[in-house]
mmCIF file of C-alpha atoms and ligand atoms in Angstrom:
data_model
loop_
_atom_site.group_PDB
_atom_site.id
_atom_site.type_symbol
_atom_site.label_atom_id
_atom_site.label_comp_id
_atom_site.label_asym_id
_atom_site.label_seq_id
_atom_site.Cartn_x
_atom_site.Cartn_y
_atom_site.Cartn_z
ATOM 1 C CA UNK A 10 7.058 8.679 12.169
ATOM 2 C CA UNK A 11 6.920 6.344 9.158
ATOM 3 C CA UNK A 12 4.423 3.691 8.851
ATOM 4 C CA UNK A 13 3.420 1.108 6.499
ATOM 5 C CA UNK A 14 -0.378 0.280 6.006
ATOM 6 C CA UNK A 15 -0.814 -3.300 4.560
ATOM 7 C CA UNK A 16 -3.780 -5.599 3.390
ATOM 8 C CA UNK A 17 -4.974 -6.834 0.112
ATOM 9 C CA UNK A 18 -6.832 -4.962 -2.435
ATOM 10 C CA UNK A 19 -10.396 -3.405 -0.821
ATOM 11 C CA UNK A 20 -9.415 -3.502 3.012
ATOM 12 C CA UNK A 21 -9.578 -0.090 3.407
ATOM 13 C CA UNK A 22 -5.997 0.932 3.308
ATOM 14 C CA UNK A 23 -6.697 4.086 1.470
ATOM 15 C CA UNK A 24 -9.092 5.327 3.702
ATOM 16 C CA UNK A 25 -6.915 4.531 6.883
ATOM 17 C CA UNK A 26 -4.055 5.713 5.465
ATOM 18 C CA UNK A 27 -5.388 9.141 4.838
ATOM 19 C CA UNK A 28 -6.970 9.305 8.551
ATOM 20 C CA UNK A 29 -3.482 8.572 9.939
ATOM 21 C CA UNK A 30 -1.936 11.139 7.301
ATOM 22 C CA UNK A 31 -4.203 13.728 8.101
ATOM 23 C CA UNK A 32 -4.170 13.055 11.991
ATOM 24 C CA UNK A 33 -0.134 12.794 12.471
ATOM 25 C CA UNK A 34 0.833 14.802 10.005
ATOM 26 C CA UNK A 35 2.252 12.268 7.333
ATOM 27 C CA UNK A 36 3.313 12.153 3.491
ATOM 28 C CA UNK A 37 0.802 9.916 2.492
ATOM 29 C CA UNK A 38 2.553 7.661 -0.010
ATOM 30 C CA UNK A 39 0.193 5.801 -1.734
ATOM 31 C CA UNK A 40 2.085 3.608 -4.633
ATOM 32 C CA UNK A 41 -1.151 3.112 -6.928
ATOM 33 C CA UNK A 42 -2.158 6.601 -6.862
ATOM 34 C CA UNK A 43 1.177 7.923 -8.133
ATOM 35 C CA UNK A 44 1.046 5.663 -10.773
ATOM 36 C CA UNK A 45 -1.877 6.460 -11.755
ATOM 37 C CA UNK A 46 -1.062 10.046 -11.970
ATOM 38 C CA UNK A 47 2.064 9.068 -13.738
ATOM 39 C CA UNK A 48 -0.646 7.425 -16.279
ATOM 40 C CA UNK A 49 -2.342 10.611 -16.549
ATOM 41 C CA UNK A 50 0.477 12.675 -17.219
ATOM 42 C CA UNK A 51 1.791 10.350 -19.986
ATOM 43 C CA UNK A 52 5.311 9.890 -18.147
ATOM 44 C CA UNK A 53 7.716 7.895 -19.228
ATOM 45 C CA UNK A 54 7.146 6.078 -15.728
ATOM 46 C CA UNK A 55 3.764 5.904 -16.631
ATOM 47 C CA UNK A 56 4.007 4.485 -20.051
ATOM 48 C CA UNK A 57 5.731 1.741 -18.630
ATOM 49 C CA UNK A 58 3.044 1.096 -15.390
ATOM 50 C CA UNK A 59 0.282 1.232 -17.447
ATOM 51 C CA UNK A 60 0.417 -2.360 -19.343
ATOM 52 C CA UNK A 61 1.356 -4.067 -15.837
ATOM 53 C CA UNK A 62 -1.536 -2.030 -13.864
ATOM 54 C CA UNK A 63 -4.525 -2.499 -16.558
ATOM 55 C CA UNK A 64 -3.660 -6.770 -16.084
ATOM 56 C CA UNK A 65 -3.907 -6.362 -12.415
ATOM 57 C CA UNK A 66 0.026 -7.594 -12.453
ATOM 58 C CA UNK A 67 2.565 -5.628 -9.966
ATOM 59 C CA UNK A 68 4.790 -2.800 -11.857
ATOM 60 C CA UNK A 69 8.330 -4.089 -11.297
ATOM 61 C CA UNK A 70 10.119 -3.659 -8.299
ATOM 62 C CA UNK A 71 13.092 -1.340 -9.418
ATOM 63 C CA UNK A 72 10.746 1.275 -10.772
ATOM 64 C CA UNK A 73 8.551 1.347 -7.830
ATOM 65 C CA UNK A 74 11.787 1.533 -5.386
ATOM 66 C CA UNK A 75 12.923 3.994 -7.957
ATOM 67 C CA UNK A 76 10.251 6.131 -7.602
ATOM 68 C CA UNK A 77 9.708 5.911 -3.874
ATOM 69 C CA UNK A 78 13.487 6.578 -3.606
ATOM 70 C CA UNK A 79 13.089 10.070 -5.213
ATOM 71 C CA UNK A 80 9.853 10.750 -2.925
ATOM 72 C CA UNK A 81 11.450 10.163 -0.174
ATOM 73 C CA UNK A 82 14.542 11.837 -0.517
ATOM 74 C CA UNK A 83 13.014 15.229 -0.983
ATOM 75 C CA UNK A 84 10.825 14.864 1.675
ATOM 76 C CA UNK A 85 13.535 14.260 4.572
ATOM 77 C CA UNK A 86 11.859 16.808 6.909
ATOM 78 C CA UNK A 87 8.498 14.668 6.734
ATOM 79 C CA UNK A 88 7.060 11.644 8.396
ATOM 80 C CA UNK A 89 5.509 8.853 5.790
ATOM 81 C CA UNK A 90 2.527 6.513 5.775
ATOM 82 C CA UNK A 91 2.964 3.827 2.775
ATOM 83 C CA UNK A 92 0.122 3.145 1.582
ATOM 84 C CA UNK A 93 0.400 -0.011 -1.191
ATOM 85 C CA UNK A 94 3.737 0.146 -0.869
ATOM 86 C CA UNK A 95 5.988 -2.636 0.017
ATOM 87 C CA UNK A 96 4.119 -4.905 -2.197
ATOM 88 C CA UNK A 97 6.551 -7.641 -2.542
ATOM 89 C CA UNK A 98 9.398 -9.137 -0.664
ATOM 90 C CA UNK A 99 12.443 -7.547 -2.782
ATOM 91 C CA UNK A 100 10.928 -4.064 -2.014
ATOM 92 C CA UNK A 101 10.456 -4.255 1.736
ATOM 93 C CA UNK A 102 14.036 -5.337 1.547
ATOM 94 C CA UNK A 103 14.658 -2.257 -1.038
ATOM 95 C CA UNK A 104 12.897 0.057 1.470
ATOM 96 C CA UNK A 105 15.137 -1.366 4.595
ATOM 97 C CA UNK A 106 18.275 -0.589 3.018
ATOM 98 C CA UNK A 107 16.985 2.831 1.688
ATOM 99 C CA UNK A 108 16.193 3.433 5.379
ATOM 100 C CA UNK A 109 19.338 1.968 6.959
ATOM 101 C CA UNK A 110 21.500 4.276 4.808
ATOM 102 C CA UNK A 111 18.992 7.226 5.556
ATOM 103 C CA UNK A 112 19.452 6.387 9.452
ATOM 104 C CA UNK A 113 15.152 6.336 9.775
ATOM 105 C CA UNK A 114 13.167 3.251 10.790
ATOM 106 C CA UNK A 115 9.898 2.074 10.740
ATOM 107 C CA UNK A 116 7.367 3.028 13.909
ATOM 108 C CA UNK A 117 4.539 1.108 12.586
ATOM 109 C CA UNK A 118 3.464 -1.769 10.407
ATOM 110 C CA UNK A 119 -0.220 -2.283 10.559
ATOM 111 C CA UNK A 120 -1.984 -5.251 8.489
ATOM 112 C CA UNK A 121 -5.555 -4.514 7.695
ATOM 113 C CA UNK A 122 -7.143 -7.750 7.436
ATOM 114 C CA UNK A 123 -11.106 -8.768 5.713
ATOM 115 C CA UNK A 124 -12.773 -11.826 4.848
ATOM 116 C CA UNK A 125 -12.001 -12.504 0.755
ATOM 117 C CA UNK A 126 -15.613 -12.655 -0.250
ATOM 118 C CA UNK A 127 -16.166 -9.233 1.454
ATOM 119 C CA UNK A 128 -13.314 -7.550 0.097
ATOM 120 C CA UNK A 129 -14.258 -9.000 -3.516
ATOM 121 C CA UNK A 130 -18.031 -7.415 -2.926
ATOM 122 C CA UNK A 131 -16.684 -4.107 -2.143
ATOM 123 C CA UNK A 132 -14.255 -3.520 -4.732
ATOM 124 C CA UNK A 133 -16.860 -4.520 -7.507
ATOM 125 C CA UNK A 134 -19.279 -1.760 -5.897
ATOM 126 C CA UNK A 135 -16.236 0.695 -5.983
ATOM 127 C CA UNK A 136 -15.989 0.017 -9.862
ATOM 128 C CA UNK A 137 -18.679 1.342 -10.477
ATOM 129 C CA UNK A 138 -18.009 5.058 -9.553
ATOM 130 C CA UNK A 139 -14.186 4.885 -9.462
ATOM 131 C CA UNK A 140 -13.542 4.699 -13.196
ATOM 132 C CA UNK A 141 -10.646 2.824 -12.731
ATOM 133 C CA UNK A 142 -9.095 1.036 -15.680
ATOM 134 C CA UNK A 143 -8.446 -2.186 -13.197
ATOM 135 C CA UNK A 144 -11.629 -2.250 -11.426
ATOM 136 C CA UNK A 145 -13.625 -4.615 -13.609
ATOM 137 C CA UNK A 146 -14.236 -8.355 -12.057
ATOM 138 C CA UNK A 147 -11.630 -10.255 -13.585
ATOM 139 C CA UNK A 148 -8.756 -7.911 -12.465
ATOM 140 C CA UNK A 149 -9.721 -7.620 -9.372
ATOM 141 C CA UNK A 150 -10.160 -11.036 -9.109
ATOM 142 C CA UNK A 151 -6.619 -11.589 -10.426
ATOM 143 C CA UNK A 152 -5.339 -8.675 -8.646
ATOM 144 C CA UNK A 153 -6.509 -11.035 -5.008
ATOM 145 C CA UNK A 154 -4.586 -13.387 -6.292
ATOM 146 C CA UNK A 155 -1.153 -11.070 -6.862
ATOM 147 C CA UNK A 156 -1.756 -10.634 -3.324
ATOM 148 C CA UNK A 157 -2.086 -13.769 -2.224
ATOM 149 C CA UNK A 158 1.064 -15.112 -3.851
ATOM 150 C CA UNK A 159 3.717 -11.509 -3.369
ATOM 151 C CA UNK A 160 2.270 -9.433 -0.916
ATOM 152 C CA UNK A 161 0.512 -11.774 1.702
ATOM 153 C CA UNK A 162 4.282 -13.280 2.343
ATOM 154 C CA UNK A 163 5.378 -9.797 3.679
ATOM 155 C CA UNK A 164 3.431 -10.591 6.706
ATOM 156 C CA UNK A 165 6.183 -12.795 7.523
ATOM 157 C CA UNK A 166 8.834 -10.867 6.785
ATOM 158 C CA UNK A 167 7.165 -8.022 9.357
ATOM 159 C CA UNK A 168 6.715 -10.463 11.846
ATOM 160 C CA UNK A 169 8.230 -9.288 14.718
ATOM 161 C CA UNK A 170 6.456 -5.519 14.309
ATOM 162 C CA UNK A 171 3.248 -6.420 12.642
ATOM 163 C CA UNK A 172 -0.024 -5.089 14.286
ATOM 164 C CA UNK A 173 -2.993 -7.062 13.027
ATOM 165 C CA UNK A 174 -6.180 -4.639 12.474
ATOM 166 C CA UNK A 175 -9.477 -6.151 11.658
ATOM 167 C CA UNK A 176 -11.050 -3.878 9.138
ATOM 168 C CA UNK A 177 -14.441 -5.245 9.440
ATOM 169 C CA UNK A 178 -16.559 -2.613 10.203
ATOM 170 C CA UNK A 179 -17.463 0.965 9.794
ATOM 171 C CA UNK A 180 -14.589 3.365 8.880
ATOM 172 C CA UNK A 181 -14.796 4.950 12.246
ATOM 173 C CA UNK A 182 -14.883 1.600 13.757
ATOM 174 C CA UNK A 183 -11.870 0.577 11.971
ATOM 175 C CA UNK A 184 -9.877 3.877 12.613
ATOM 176 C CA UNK A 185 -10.676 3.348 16.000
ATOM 177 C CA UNK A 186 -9.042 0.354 16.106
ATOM 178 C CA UNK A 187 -5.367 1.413 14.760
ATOM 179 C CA UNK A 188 -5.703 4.881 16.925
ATOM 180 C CA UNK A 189 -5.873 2.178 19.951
ATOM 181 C CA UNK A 190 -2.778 0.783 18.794
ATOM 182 C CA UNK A 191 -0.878 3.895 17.793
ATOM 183 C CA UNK A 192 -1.504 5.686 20.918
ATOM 184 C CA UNK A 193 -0.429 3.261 22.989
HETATM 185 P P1 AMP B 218 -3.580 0.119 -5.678
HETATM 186 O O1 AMP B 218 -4.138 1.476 -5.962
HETATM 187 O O2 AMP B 218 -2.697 0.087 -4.480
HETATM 188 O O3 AMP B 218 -4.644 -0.949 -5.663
HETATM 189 O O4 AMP B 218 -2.614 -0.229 -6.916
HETATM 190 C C1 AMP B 218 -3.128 -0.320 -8.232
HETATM 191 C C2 AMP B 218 -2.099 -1.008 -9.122
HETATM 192 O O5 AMP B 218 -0.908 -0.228 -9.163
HETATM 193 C C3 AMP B 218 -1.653 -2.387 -8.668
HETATM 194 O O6 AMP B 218 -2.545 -3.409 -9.099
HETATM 195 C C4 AMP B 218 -0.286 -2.492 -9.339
HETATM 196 O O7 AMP B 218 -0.404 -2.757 -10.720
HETATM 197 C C5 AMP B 218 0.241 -1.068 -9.204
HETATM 198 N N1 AMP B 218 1.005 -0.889 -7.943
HETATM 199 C C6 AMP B 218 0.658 -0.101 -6.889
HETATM 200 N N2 AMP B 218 1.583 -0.168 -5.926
HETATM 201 C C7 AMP B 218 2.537 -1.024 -6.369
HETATM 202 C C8 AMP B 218 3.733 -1.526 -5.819
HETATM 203 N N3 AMP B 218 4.161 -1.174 -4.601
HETATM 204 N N4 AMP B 218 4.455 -2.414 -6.565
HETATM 205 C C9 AMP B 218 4.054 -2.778 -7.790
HETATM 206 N N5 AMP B 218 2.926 -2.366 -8.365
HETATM 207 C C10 AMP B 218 2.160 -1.490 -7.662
#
């Protein structure tokens, strides 16, 4: 099964994503935490990320696809949940051609949606235990607004398979929610 988890920045995808992972047995592909380790490691990859990441801006297209590419190729035998990941137009269209020539195809595409003031409120409480270099106010204000103008758009472009989820609410309540869809 491969499915893609979308929202903006503080919707929960994350969290979902891992409940889905754990629950259906997934490669949990989330595109900001591999960077991040990249960071950590002092890759090459990494060195790169980093300026684009600490402004809140979007890493470039070919070395996300790049990197996803790899992933995905040496984990053929495993279902995925993308977590972050299309994040702009020319990747979802990247992905679809990686898939077409792999012969897989996407179950699921599941939108996670939350009023903009909320989601603001939450990531500023998350800064202050995630230790995140792009968790202060001003890049995740700018990083709502990367969403707004690349990602939002892929909405469209999943029309005809998007599932809207409302992710107001508890975890559990949210979870909920998808499961209902999933196990339809
Ligand atoms: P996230 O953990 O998903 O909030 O991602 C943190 C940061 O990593 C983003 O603000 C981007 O700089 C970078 N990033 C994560 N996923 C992608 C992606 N698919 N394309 C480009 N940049 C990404």
């Amino acid at each position: 099964m491969i499915v893609i988890i979308m929202g903006p920045p503080g919707a929960g995808k994350g969290t979902q994503a891992k409940i889905l992972a754990e629950k259906f047995n997934l490669l949990h592909l989330s595109t900001g935490e591999i960077l991040r380790n990249e960071i950590d490691n002092g890759s090459d990859l990494g060195l790169k990320a980093q300026r684009f990441m600490d402004r809140g801006n979007l890493v470039p297209d070919h070395l996300v696809l790049e990197m996803i590419e790899k992933i995905i190729i040496s984990n053929l035998d495993m279902g995925f949940i993308f977590d972050g990941f299309p994040r702009t137009v020319p990747q979802s269209e990247g992905l679809d051609s990686l898939l077409d020539r792999l012969k897989l195809k996407i179950n699921y595409v599941l939108n996670i949606s939350l009023d903009k003031n909320i989601l603001v409120k939450r990531l500023v409480e998350r800064a202050k235990s995630s230790g995140r270099a792009d968790d202060s106010e001003e890049v995740i204000i700018k990083r709502q607004d990367v969403y707004e103008e690349l990602t939002k758009p892929l909405i469209d472009y999943y029309r005809h398979e998007v599932t809207q989820i409302n992710g107001d609410g508890s975890i559990e309540e949210v979870s909920k929610r998808i499961l209902s869809q999933i196990n339809r």
